[in-house]
Coordinates of C-alpha atoms in Angstrom, one line a residue:
L1 CA -98.7 120.3 -37.7
V2 CA -94.9 120.3 -38.0
I3 CA -94.6 123.6 -36.2
R4 CA -96.8 122.5 -33.3
Q5 CA -94.8 119.4 -32.8
G6 CA -91.5 121.3 -32.8
H7 CA -90.0 119.3 -35.6
E8 CA -88.0 121.0 -38.4
V9 CA -87.8 119.1 -41.6
S10 CA -85.3 119.9 -44.3
H11 CA -84.5 118.0 -47.5
L12 CA -81.5 118.1 -49.7
I13 CA -82.4 117.4 -53.3
M14 CA -79.7 116.8 -55.8
R15 CA -79.8 116.1 -59.5
E16 CA -78.8 112.5 -60.4
P17 CA -75.7 112.3 -62.6
L18 CA -77.4 109.7 -64.8
S19 CA -80.0 110.5 -67.3
V20 CA -82.1 108.0 -69.3
R21 CA -82.1 110.4 -72.3
E22 CA -78.3 110.8 -72.3
R23 CA -77.9 107.0 -71.9
M24 CA -80.2 106.5 -74.9
S25 CA -78.0 108.7 -77.0
S26 CA -74.9 106.9 -75.7
L27 CA -76.3 103.5 -76.5
L28 CA -77.2 104.5 -80.0
E29 CA -73.7 105.7 -80.6
R30 CA -72.1 102.5 -79.2
L31 CA -74.4 99.9 -80.7
P32 CA -73.2 98.3 -84.0
P33 CA -76.0 98.6 -86.6
G34 CA -77.8 95.3 -87.2
Q35 CA -75.9 93.3 -84.6
A36 CA -76.9 91.8 -81.3
I37 CA -75.0 92.8 -78.2
A38 CA -75.3 91.9 -74.5
L39 CA -76.6 94.6 -72.2
T40 CA -73.7 93.8 -69.8
T41 CA -71.2 95.1 -72.3
L42 CA -72.8 98.5 -72.2
L43 CA -72.7 98.9 -68.5
H44 CA -70.3 101.0 -66.5
L45 CA -69.3 99.0 -63.3
D46 CA -68.6 102.2 -61.3
E47 CA -72.3 103.3 -61.7
G48 CA -73.6 100.3 -59.8
R49 CA -77.3 99.5 -59.7
M50 CA -78.3 103.0 -60.7
G51 CA -76.3 102.6 -63.9
L52 CA -77.9 99.2 -64.6
A53 CA -81.4 100.7 -64.1
V54 CA -80.7 103.7 -66.3
S55 CA -79.2 101.5 -69.1
F56 CA -82.1 99.1 -68.9
L57 CA -84.7 101.9 -69.0
A58 CA -82.9 103.5 -71.9
T59 CA -82.9 100.2 -73.8
L60 CA -86.6 99.7 -73.2
E61 CA -87.4 103.2 -74.3
L62 CA -85.3 102.8 -77.5
A63 CA -87.1 99.6 -78.2
R64 CA -90.5 101.3 -77.6
Q65 CA -89.5 104.0 -80.1
S66 CA -88.5 101.2 -82.6
L67 CA -84.9 102.4 -82.6
L68 CA -83.8 99.0 -81.6
V69 CA -84.8 95.8 -83.3

């Protein structure tokens, strides 16, 4: 279908620099044991919305695994 219409489609796929698993490890290293901390203190402002999403997902996954209380 693409060839008949004369359209060439190409995509560039790049690996995201942010990883939920890596962020989970980072959060566990930075969190003081037994203390509450605001999520905003764990964010990197230069990462923008993607960093917020990755940090939030990492926090949810840690809670799901009962590594956060």
